[in-house]
Amino acid sequence: MAKQPNKTAAGTNIQEVRQQNAQSAQAAQAGQFATEFAAETDVQHVKQQNAQAEARKAQNVNQ
């Protein structure tokens, strides 16, 4: 795999991370809290995964 500029080995865009960090630092200085993590979370998907995990857990207990 050829090395790409501004990308880590995992494919993370270094410039984008630096920009997000700078925005986060500015928000912290202004006393604001960022909500990007909550906005990017697919609640329905998380609930589905939790339900599947609970079902597997219950199945393992009954064995």
mmCIF file of C-alpha atoms in Angstrom:
data_model
loop_
_atom_site.group_PDB
_atom_site.id
_atom_site.type_symbol
_atom_site.label_atom_id
_atom_site.label_comp_id
_atom_site.label_asym_id
_atom_site.label_seq_id
_atom_site.Cartn_x
_atom_site.Cartn_y
_atom_site.Cartn_z
ATOM 1 C CA MET A 1 0.000 0.000 0.000
ATOM 2 C CA ALA A 2 1.437 3.339 -1.036
ATOM 3 C CA LYS A 3 1.825 6.009 1.623
ATOM 4 C CA GLN A 4 -0.643 8.808 1.202
ATOM 5 C CA PRO A 5 0.265 12.320 2.318
ATOM 6 C CA ASN A 6 -1.686 13.655 5.306
ATOM 7 C CA LYS A 7 -2.924 10.164 6.193
ATOM 8 C CA THR A 8 -1.889 7.859 9.022
ATOM 9 C CA ALA A 9 -1.252 4.156 8.484
ATOM 10 C CA ALA A 10 -4.872 3.553 9.531
ATOM 11 C CA GLY A 11 -6.111 6.024 6.912
ATOM 12 C CA THR A 12 -6.974 8.883 9.266
ATOM 13 C CA ASN A 13 -6.883 12.311 7.655
ATOM 14 C CA ILE A 14 -4.339 14.183 9.789
ATOM 15 C CA GLN A 15 -5.395 17.640 8.611
ATOM 16 C CA GLU A 16 -9.040 16.946 9.425
ATOM 17 C CA VAL A 17 -8.138 15.768 12.935
ATOM 18 C CA ARG A 18 -6.043 18.888 13.525
ATOM 19 C CA GLN A 19 -8.944 21.069 12.391
ATOM 20 C CA GLN A 20 -11.389 19.243 14.677
ATOM 21 C CA ASN A 21 -8.973 19.558 17.588
ATOM 22 C CA ALA A 22 -8.625 23.299 16.985
ATOM 23 C CA GLN A 23 -12.407 23.714 16.856
ATOM 24 C CA SER A 24 -12.773 21.697 20.039
ATOM 25 C CA ALA A 25 -10.161 23.822 21.804
ATOM 26 C CA GLN A 26 -11.970 26.996 20.741
ATOM 27 C CA ALA A 27 -15.292 25.626 21.999
ATOM 28 C CA ALA A 28 -13.698 24.633 25.311
ATOM 29 C CA GLN A 29 -12.306 28.139 25.776
ATOM 30 C CA ALA A 30 -15.744 29.574 25.043
ATOM 31 C CA GLY A 31 -17.298 27.224 27.616
ATOM 32 C CA GLN A 32 -19.284 25.307 24.999
ATOM 33 C CA PHE A 33 -19.561 21.555 24.689
ATOM 34 C CA ALA A 34 -19.276 19.879 21.312
ATOM 35 C CA THR A 35 -22.046 17.496 20.274
ATOM 36 C CA GLU A 36 -20.453 15.894 17.235
ATOM 37 C CA PHE A 37 -20.171 12.486 18.896
ATOM 38 C CA ALA A 38 -23.842 12.354 19.817
ATOM 39 C CA ALA A 39 -24.808 13.609 16.375
ATOM 40 C CA GLU A 40 -22.817 10.858 14.667
ATOM 41 C CA THR A 41 -24.258 8.042 16.785
ATOM 42 C CA ASP A 42 -26.908 5.886 15.124
ATOM 43 C CA VAL A 43 -29.151 5.272 18.129
ATOM 44 C CA GLN A 44 -31.256 2.637 16.406
ATOM 45 C CA HIS A 45 -28.146 0.654 15.449
ATOM 46 C CA VAL A 46 -26.798 0.813 19.006
ATOM 47 C CA LYS A 47 -30.137 -0.375 20.421
ATOM 48 C CA GLN A 48 -30.165 -3.260 17.952
ATOM 49 C CA GLN A 49 -26.637 -4.276 18.915
ATOM 50 C CA ASN A 50 -27.519 -4.092 22.607
ATOM 51 C CA ALA A 51 -30.592 -6.282 22.070
ATOM 52 C CA GLN A 52 -28.520 -8.855 20.194
ATOM 53 C CA ALA A 53 -25.912 -8.865 22.960
ATOM 54 C CA GLU A 54 -28.600 -9.359 25.613
ATOM 55 C CA ALA A 55 -30.113 -12.223 23.614
ATOM 56 C CA ARG A 56 -26.721 -13.929 23.314
ATOM 57 C CA LYS A 57 -26.092 -13.400 27.014
ATOM 58 C CA ALA A 58 -29.455 -14.954 27.928
ATOM 59 C CA GLN A 59 -28.790 -17.868 25.565
ATOM 60 C CA ASN A 60 -25.399 -18.500 27.167
ATOM 61 C CA VAL A 61 -26.887 -18.451 30.665
ATOM 62 C CA ASN A 62 -29.516 -21.033 29.717
ATOM 63 C CA GLN A 63 -26.998 -23.502 28.364
#
